[in-house]
Short mmCIF file of C-alpha atoms and ligand atoms in Angstrom, two decimals:
data_model
loop_
_atom_site.label_atom_id
_atom_site.label_comp_id
_atom_site.label_asym_id
_atom_site.label_seq_id
_atom_site.Cartn_x
_atom_site.Cartn_y
_atom_site.Cartn_z
CA MET C 1 -26.42 -21.99 -8.21
CA ASP C 2 -24.60 -18.69 -8.56
CA LEU C 3 -23.56 -16.93 -5.39
CA LEU C 4 -23.95 -13.20 -4.78
CA THR C 5 -21.69 -11.78 -2.05
CA LEU C 6 -22.66 -8.52 -0.37
CA VAL C 7 -19.80 -6.70 1.32
CA VAL C 8 -21.00 -4.26 3.97
CA PRO C 9 -18.40 -2.03 5.66
CA SER C 10 -19.76 -1.04 9.05
CA TYR C 11 -18.38 1.47 11.49
CA ASN C 12 -20.50 2.39 14.51
CA GLU C 13 -23.70 1.30 12.77
CA GLU C 14 -25.67 -0.11 15.73
CA PHE C 15 -28.78 1.86 14.76
CA THR C 16 -28.73 1.15 11.04
CA LEU C 17 -27.77 -2.56 10.96
CA PRO C 18 -31.15 -3.97 12.15
CA LEU C 19 -32.92 -1.79 9.55
CA PHE C 20 -30.43 -2.86 6.89
CA MET C 21 -30.96 -6.54 7.69
CA GLU C 22 -34.74 -6.19 7.46
CA GLU C 23 -34.57 -4.44 4.11
CA ILE C 24 -31.94 -6.73 2.59
CA GLN C 25 -33.90 -9.85 3.55
CA ARG C 26 -36.94 -8.42 1.80
CA VAL C 27 -34.86 -7.96 -1.36
CA ILE C 28 -33.09 -11.34 -1.14
CA LYS C 29 -36.49 -13.08 -1.16
CA THR C 30 -37.20 -11.57 -4.58
CA LEU C 31 -33.97 -12.91 -6.12
CA ASP C 32 -34.60 -16.11 -8.05
CA GLY C 33 -31.91 -18.71 -8.63
CA VAL C 34 -29.23 -16.80 -6.75
CA ALA C 35 -27.76 -17.74 -3.37
CA VAL C 36 -26.65 -14.81 -1.22
CA GLU C 37 -23.94 -14.39 1.42
CA ILE C 38 -23.46 -11.19 3.38
CA ILE C 39 -20.04 -10.27 4.73
CA PHE C 40 -20.20 -7.56 7.39
CA VAL C 41 -16.84 -5.92 7.98
CA ASP C 42 -16.75 -4.31 11.40
CA ASP C 43 -14.21 -1.52 11.02
CA GLY C 44 -13.22 -1.29 14.68
CA SER C 45 -16.58 0.04 15.88
CA ARG C 46 -16.85 1.35 19.40
CA ASP C 47 -20.57 0.75 19.81
CA LYS C 48 -22.61 -2.48 19.70
CA THR C 49 -22.00 -3.08 15.97
CA LEU C 50 -19.87 -6.21 16.47
CA ALA C 51 -22.32 -7.73 18.94
CA ILE C 52 -25.18 -7.17 16.50
CA ILE C 53 -23.19 -8.69 13.64
CA ARG C 54 -22.30 -11.75 15.77
CA GLU C 55 -25.99 -12.16 16.52
CA PHE C 56 -26.84 -12.01 12.80
CA HIS C 57 -24.17 -14.66 12.16
CA GLN C 58 -25.68 -16.98 14.75
CA LYS C 59 -29.21 -16.45 13.50
CA TYR C 60 -28.66 -16.54 9.73
CA ASN C 61 -26.37 -19.05 8.03
CA PHE C 62 -25.77 -16.71 5.09
CA VAL C 63 -24.11 -14.06 7.26
CA ARG C 64 -20.31 -13.99 7.70
CA TYR C 65 -18.24 -11.33 9.38
CA ILE C 66 -14.77 -9.91 9.80
CA SER C 67 -13.85 -7.60 12.66
CA PHE C 68 -10.81 -5.30 12.62
CA SER C 69 -8.55 -4.65 15.60
CA ARG C 70 -9.20 -0.90 15.21
CA ASN C 71 -10.71 1.58 12.75
CA PHE C 72 -8.77 1.20 9.48
CA GLY C 73 -11.19 3.17 7.27
CA LYS C 74 -13.85 2.25 4.74
CA GLU C 75 -11.32 1.48 2.00
CA SER C 76 -9.66 -1.22 4.10
CA ALA C 77 -13.06 -2.62 5.06
CA ILE C 78 -14.05 -2.91 1.39
CA LEU C 79 -10.75 -4.62 0.60
CA ALA C 80 -11.18 -7.15 3.43
CA GLY C 81 -14.69 -7.94 2.15
CA LEU C 82 -13.44 -8.42 -1.40
CA HIS C 83 -10.68 -10.74 -0.15
CA ALA C 84 -13.21 -12.85 1.70
CA SER C 85 -15.81 -12.87 -1.06
CA ARG C 86 -16.57 -16.25 -2.65
CA GLY C 87 -19.33 -15.04 -4.92
CA THR C 88 -19.67 -15.22 -8.69
CA TRP C 89 -20.66 -11.58 -8.24
CA THR C 90 -19.84 -9.22 -5.42
CA ALA C 91 -21.67 -6.06 -4.43
CA VAL C 92 -20.21 -3.45 -2.09
CA MET C 93 -22.84 -1.48 -0.20
CA ASP C 94 -23.10 0.86 2.79
CA ALA C 95 -24.87 -0.21 5.95
CA ASP C 96 -26.97 2.95 6.19
CA LEU C 97 -29.35 2.09 3.28
CA GLN C 98 -28.05 5.04 1.26
CA ASP C 99 -27.18 2.38 -1.31
CA PRO C 100 -30.73 1.08 -1.91
CA PRO C 101 -30.80 -2.75 -1.82
CA LYS C 102 -33.92 -2.63 -4.01
CA LEU C 103 -31.65 -1.82 -6.99
CA LEU C 104 -29.97 -5.25 -6.68
CA PRO C 105 -32.39 -7.24 -8.91
CA GLU C 106 -31.94 -4.71 -11.73
CA MET C 107 -28.16 -4.70 -11.26
CA LEU C 108 -28.10 -8.51 -11.33
CA ASN C 109 -30.11 -8.54 -14.56
CA PHE C 110 -27.52 -6.37 -16.27
CA ILE C 111 -24.54 -8.41 -15.09
CA ASN C 112 -26.37 -11.66 -15.85
CA SER C 113 -26.82 -10.59 -19.45
CA GLY C 114 -23.08 -11.19 -19.80
CA GLU C 115 -22.58 -7.83 -21.46
CA TYR C 116 -21.17 -6.09 -18.39
CA ASP C 117 -18.57 -6.87 -15.74
CA CYS C 118 -19.53 -3.97 -13.48
CA VAL C 119 -22.80 -2.27 -12.66
CA GLY C 120 -22.26 1.08 -10.99
CA THR C 121 -24.70 3.39 -9.26
CA CYS C 122 -24.81 7.13 -9.48
CA ARG C 123 -26.84 9.70 -7.56
CA VAL C 124 -28.58 12.20 -9.79
CA THR C 125 -29.20 14.57 -6.90
CA ARG C 126 -27.37 15.37 -3.71
CA LYS C 127 -30.61 16.12 -1.86
CA GLY C 128 -30.21 16.24 1.90
CA GLU C 129 -26.46 16.81 1.76
CA PRO C 130 -25.03 20.04 3.23
CA PRO C 131 -24.64 22.52 0.29
CA ILE C 132 -21.02 23.26 1.20
CA ARG C 133 -20.18 19.53 0.98
CA SER C 134 -21.92 19.26 -2.45
CA PHE C 135 -20.04 22.33 -3.66
CA PHE C 136 -16.62 20.98 -2.71
CA ALA C 137 -17.52 17.53 -4.07
CA ARG C 138 -18.36 19.08 -7.46
CA CYS C 139 -15.11 21.10 -7.46
CA PHE C 140 -13.19 17.93 -6.62
CA TYR C 141 -14.69 15.96 -9.53
CA LYS C 142 -14.07 18.81 -11.98
CA PHE C 143 -10.47 19.19 -10.82
CA ILE C 144 -9.55 15.50 -10.79
CA ASN C 145 -11.13 14.91 -14.20
CA CYS C 146 -9.04 17.79 -15.57
CA ILE C 147 -5.74 16.43 -14.34
CA SER C 148 -6.17 12.65 -14.35
CA ASP C 149 -6.47 10.11 -17.15
CA THR C 150 -8.78 8.06 -14.94
CA LYS C 151 -12.14 9.78 -15.32
CA LEU C 152 -14.49 9.74 -12.34
CA VAL C 153 -18.26 10.05 -12.62
CA ASP C 154 -19.67 12.88 -10.46
CA GLY C 155 -22.16 11.37 -8.04
CA ALA C 156 -20.87 7.80 -8.49
CA ARG C 157 -21.24 5.75 -5.33
CA ASP C 158 -19.01 2.99 -4.02
CA TYR C 159 -22.15 0.82 -4.42
CA LYS C 160 -21.15 -1.52 -7.24
CA LEU C 161 -21.87 -4.99 -8.46
CA LEU C 162 -18.71 -6.65 -9.75
CA SER C 163 -18.01 -9.86 -11.63
CA ARG C 164 -15.32 -12.23 -10.35
CA LYS C 165 -12.99 -10.90 -13.06
CA ALA C 166 -13.43 -7.33 -11.79
CA VAL C 167 -12.97 -8.38 -8.13
CA ASP C 168 -9.76 -10.24 -9.00
CA ALA C 169 -8.51 -7.18 -10.88
CA LEU C 170 -9.18 -4.99 -7.82
CA LEU C 171 -7.43 -7.48 -5.53
CA ALA C 172 -4.40 -7.49 -7.81
CA MET C 173 -3.78 -3.85 -6.90
CA PRO C 174 -1.76 -3.97 -3.69
CA GLU C 175 -1.52 -0.23 -2.98
CA VAL C 176 -1.96 0.97 0.58
CA ASN C 177 -3.44 4.36 -0.38
CA ARG C 178 -6.70 3.12 -1.80
CA PHE C 179 -9.32 5.27 -3.46
CA SER C 180 -12.07 2.90 -4.60
CA LYS C 181 -13.84 5.26 -6.98
CA GLY C 182 -10.59 5.63 -8.92
CA LEU C 183 -9.65 1.94 -8.70
CA TYR C 184 -13.08 0.90 -10.06
CA GLU C 185 -12.50 3.15 -13.08
CA TRP C 186 -8.86 2.21 -13.50
CA ILE C 187 -9.52 -1.52 -13.94
CA GLY C 188 -11.76 -0.75 -16.90
CA PHE C 189 -14.31 -3.41 -18.02
CA ARG C 190 -17.68 -2.59 -19.48
CA THR C 191 -19.75 -0.79 -16.88
CA LYS C 192 -23.49 -0.15 -16.82
CA TRP C 193 -24.53 2.90 -14.79
CA ILE C 194 -27.82 3.07 -12.92
CA SER C 195 -28.99 6.45 -11.63
CA TYR C 196 -31.17 7.04 -8.62
CA GLU C 197 -32.36 9.88 -6.39
CA ASN C 198 -30.22 10.42 -3.32
CA VAL C 199 -31.49 8.65 -0.22
CA GLU C 200 -30.70 9.97 3.23
CA ARG C 201 -29.15 7.84 5.95
CA VAL C 202 -31.86 5.82 7.81
CA ALA C 203 -30.31 6.35 11.23
CA GLY C 204 -27.07 7.33 12.95
CA GLU C 205 -24.81 9.93 11.41
CA THR C 206 -22.17 10.19 8.70
CA LYS C 207 -18.65 9.09 9.65
CA TRP C 208 -17.06 11.59 7.28
CA SER C 209 -16.14 14.95 8.73
CA PHE C 210 -15.20 17.76 6.35
CA TRP C 211 -11.53 17.29 7.23
CA LYS C 212 -11.68 13.50 6.65
CA LEU C 213 -13.29 14.10 3.25
CA PHE C 214 -10.66 16.70 2.39
CA ARG C 215 -7.87 14.24 3.16
CA TYR C 216 -9.66 11.52 1.19
CA SER C 217 -9.99 13.81 -1.84
CA LEU C 218 -6.25 14.64 -1.62
CA GLN C 219 -5.61 10.90 -1.58
CA GLY C 220 -7.73 10.56 -4.72
CA ILE C 221 -5.76 13.25 -6.49
CA VAL C 222 -2.33 12.01 -5.43
CA SER C 223 -3.21 8.36 -6.22
CA PHE C 224 -4.50 9.04 -9.71
CA SER C 225 -2.55 11.98 -11.06
CA THR C 226 1.00 13.27 -11.06
CA ALA C 227 -0.14 16.54 -12.67
CA PRO C 228 0.29 18.59 -9.44
CA LEU C 229 4.04 17.83 -9.62
CA LEU C 230 4.11 19.13 -13.17
CA ILE C 231 2.07 22.20 -12.20
CA SER C 232 4.57 23.03 -9.43
CA ALA C 233 7.45 22.66 -11.90
CA PHE C 234 5.66 25.02 -14.32
CA LEU C 235 5.10 27.51 -11.50
CA GLY C 236 8.84 27.38 -10.80
CA VAL C 237 9.66 28.09 -14.46
CA PHE C 238 7.07 30.90 -14.55
CA PHE C 239 8.54 32.70 -11.53
CA MET C 240 12.09 32.17 -12.82
CA PHE C 241 11.05 33.85 -16.06
CA ILE C 242 9.47 36.79 -14.23
CA SER C 243 12.57 37.25 -12.08
CA LEU C 244 14.79 37.22 -15.18
CA VAL C 245 12.63 39.96 -16.72
CA GLY C 246 12.85 41.88 -13.42
CA ILE C 247 16.65 41.57 -13.27
CA ALA C 248 16.96 42.77 -16.87
CA THR C 249 14.69 45.77 -16.13
CA LEU C 250 16.66 46.69 -13.01
CA ALA C 251 19.96 46.42 -14.87
CA VAL C 252 18.69 48.74 -17.59
CA ARG C 253 17.34 51.18 -14.96
CA GLN C 254 20.65 51.23 -13.14
CA LEU C 255 22.81 51.55 -16.24
CA VAL C 256 20.66 54.02 -18.15
CA TYR C 257 18.84 56.05 -15.45
CA ASN C 258 20.99 55.24 -12.39
CA ASN C 259 17.96 54.88 -10.02
CA SER C 260 17.49 51.21 -9.17
CA VAL C 261 16.65 51.61 -5.44
CA ALA C 262 12.91 52.20 -5.23
CA GLY C 263 9.79 50.36 -4.11
CA TRP C 264 11.03 48.01 -1.35
CA THR C 265 7.40 47.31 -0.32
CA SER C 266 6.59 45.82 -3.70
CA LEU C 267 9.80 43.81 -3.44
CA SER C 268 8.85 42.34 -0.08
CA CYS C 269 5.42 41.44 -1.46
CA ILE C 270 7.03 39.59 -4.33
CA ILE C 271 9.40 37.76 -1.99
CA LEU C 272 6.46 36.70 0.14
CA LEU C 273 4.53 35.55 -2.91
CA ILE C 274 7.40 33.52 -4.29
CA GLY C 275 8.16 32.09 -0.84
CA GLY C 276 4.51 31.04 -0.58
CA VAL C 277 4.54 29.38 -3.96
CA GLN C 278 7.75 27.56 -3.10
CA LEU C 279 6.33 26.24 0.15
CA PHE C 280 3.17 25.17 -1.67
CA CYS C 281 5.22 23.25 -4.23
CA ILE C 282 7.31 21.60 -1.53
CA GLY C 283 4.02 20.66 0.15
CA VAL C 284 2.77 19.06 -3.07
CA MET C 285 5.95 17.04 -3.34
CA GLY C 286 5.64 16.16 0.32
CA GLN C 287 2.20 14.67 -0.37
CA TYR C 288 3.64 12.31 -2.95
CA MET C 289 6.61 11.47 -0.75
CA SER C 290 4.43 10.69 2.24
CA LYS C 291 2.30 8.37 0.10
CA MET C 292 5.45 6.64 -1.17
CA TYR C 293 6.67 6.32 2.40
CA MET C 294 3.47 4.54 3.40
CA GLU C 295 3.62 2.27 0.33
CA ILE C 296 7.27 1.35 0.95
CA LYS C 297 6.55 0.26 4.52
CA ARG C 298 4.33 -2.50 3.09
CA ARG C 299 2.24 -2.69 6.22
CA PRO C 300 -0.92 -4.82 5.98
CA HIS C 301 -4.06 -2.92 4.94
CA TYR C 302 -5.88 -4.06 8.07
CA ILE C 303 -5.56 -6.39 11.04
CA VAL C 304 -8.34 -8.86 11.75
CA SER C 305 -9.15 -9.49 15.39
CA GLU C 306 -12.03 -11.89 14.86
CA GLN C 307 -13.79 -13.50 11.93
CA SER C 308 -16.39 -16.11 11.13
CA LYS C 309 -15.72 -19.10 8.87
N1 UDP W 1 -17.42 3.27 7.18
C1 UDP W 1 -16.41 2.39 7.54
N2 UDP W 1 -15.28 2.91 8.13
C2 UDP W 1 -15.11 4.26 8.33
C3 UDP W 1 -16.15 5.13 7.92
C4 UDP W 1 -17.28 4.60 7.34
O1 UDP W 1 -16.52 1.18 7.37
O2 UDP W 1 -14.08 4.66 8.87
C5 UDP W 1 -18.66 2.72 6.56
C6 UDP W 1 -19.95 3.13 7.25
O3 UDP W 1 -20.27 2.27 8.32
C7 UDP W 1 -20.97 3.06 6.11
C8 UDP W 1 -20.13 3.43 4.90
O4 UDP W 1 -18.75 3.23 5.25
O5 UDP W 1 -21.47 1.73 5.94
C9 UDP W 1 -20.37 4.87 4.47
O6 UDP W 1 -20.17 5.73 5.55
P1 UDP W 1 -21.09 7.01 5.80
O7 UDP W 1 -22.52 6.67 5.59
O8 UDP W 1 -20.72 7.57 7.13
O9 UDP W 1 -20.57 7.96 4.65
P2 UDP W 1 -21.45 8.95 3.71
O10 UDP W 1 -22.60 8.13 3.18
O11 UDP W 1 -21.88 10.07 4.58
O12 UDP W 1 -20.49 9.34 2.63
MG1 MG W 2 -23.90 7.09 4.21
#
């Protein structure tokens, strides 16, 4: 019998996990001819998440778990789950039921047809999300799709069903700075997209602050595009050109009209502007360097403090 592995990253999810378990069991019962294992990855939770997961493991033989020594982030939790997965197919889904388990039978049908290696899910609305977050998310997708060869789908979730081939391809990418949405696209394979209306979290609250999301989006850009480096080089050439024109104008003014000293305020504005642009460009380079620094260290993606068999 084919095995379906569900990888569930969980960070401080004590309120959502019991609801998740109830719902997922309801869905599992409807799956014919497929065995299911669930791998909960406790990402260093500080509430009762680990205790609840241990309880699930004792009660249900299809539940396995991995617990991290501290919070390593959702990306590391997904990676740990994929490493541990034994399934013919593997689905990654959130613990808060925002990735509706009821879509699983349909997703399995598509992957079972043999035509697809990935089945992705995509929200058609962002209902219930703060408007400012939706706005920046849209800007992010527009920007990254402009500058990167890896095209991301706006509204795509991390909720995916993957064949063994796709999982192995993801595991073959050893990078420390992981951005799943980009990695899923980068590996290629034929992907079927399923759309659904946004569902709000059943309980608890989001773990992503605006600042955390901002840093994550920078990671996405830096991991999948080197265009910002090129843009900063172009900016440098642009300002060099303007300064050459300025020098030529001043030389002519001095030689022909003999009145080159005028307008120091505009000069200081220009110096400030160019200084700002230079700092910005150094910052862009710094982003890439800091990512390289983290990659070169080759630290493990996560540290496991406890895990089931
Ligand atoms: N998560 C995690 N580690 C983190 C943050 C989140 O494992 O550092 C998990 C979280 O428990 C949930 C999923 O990632 O299962 C999505 O998180 P959340 O619902 O907070 O994000 P949102 O849906 O608001 O984007
Ligand atoms: Mg959520």
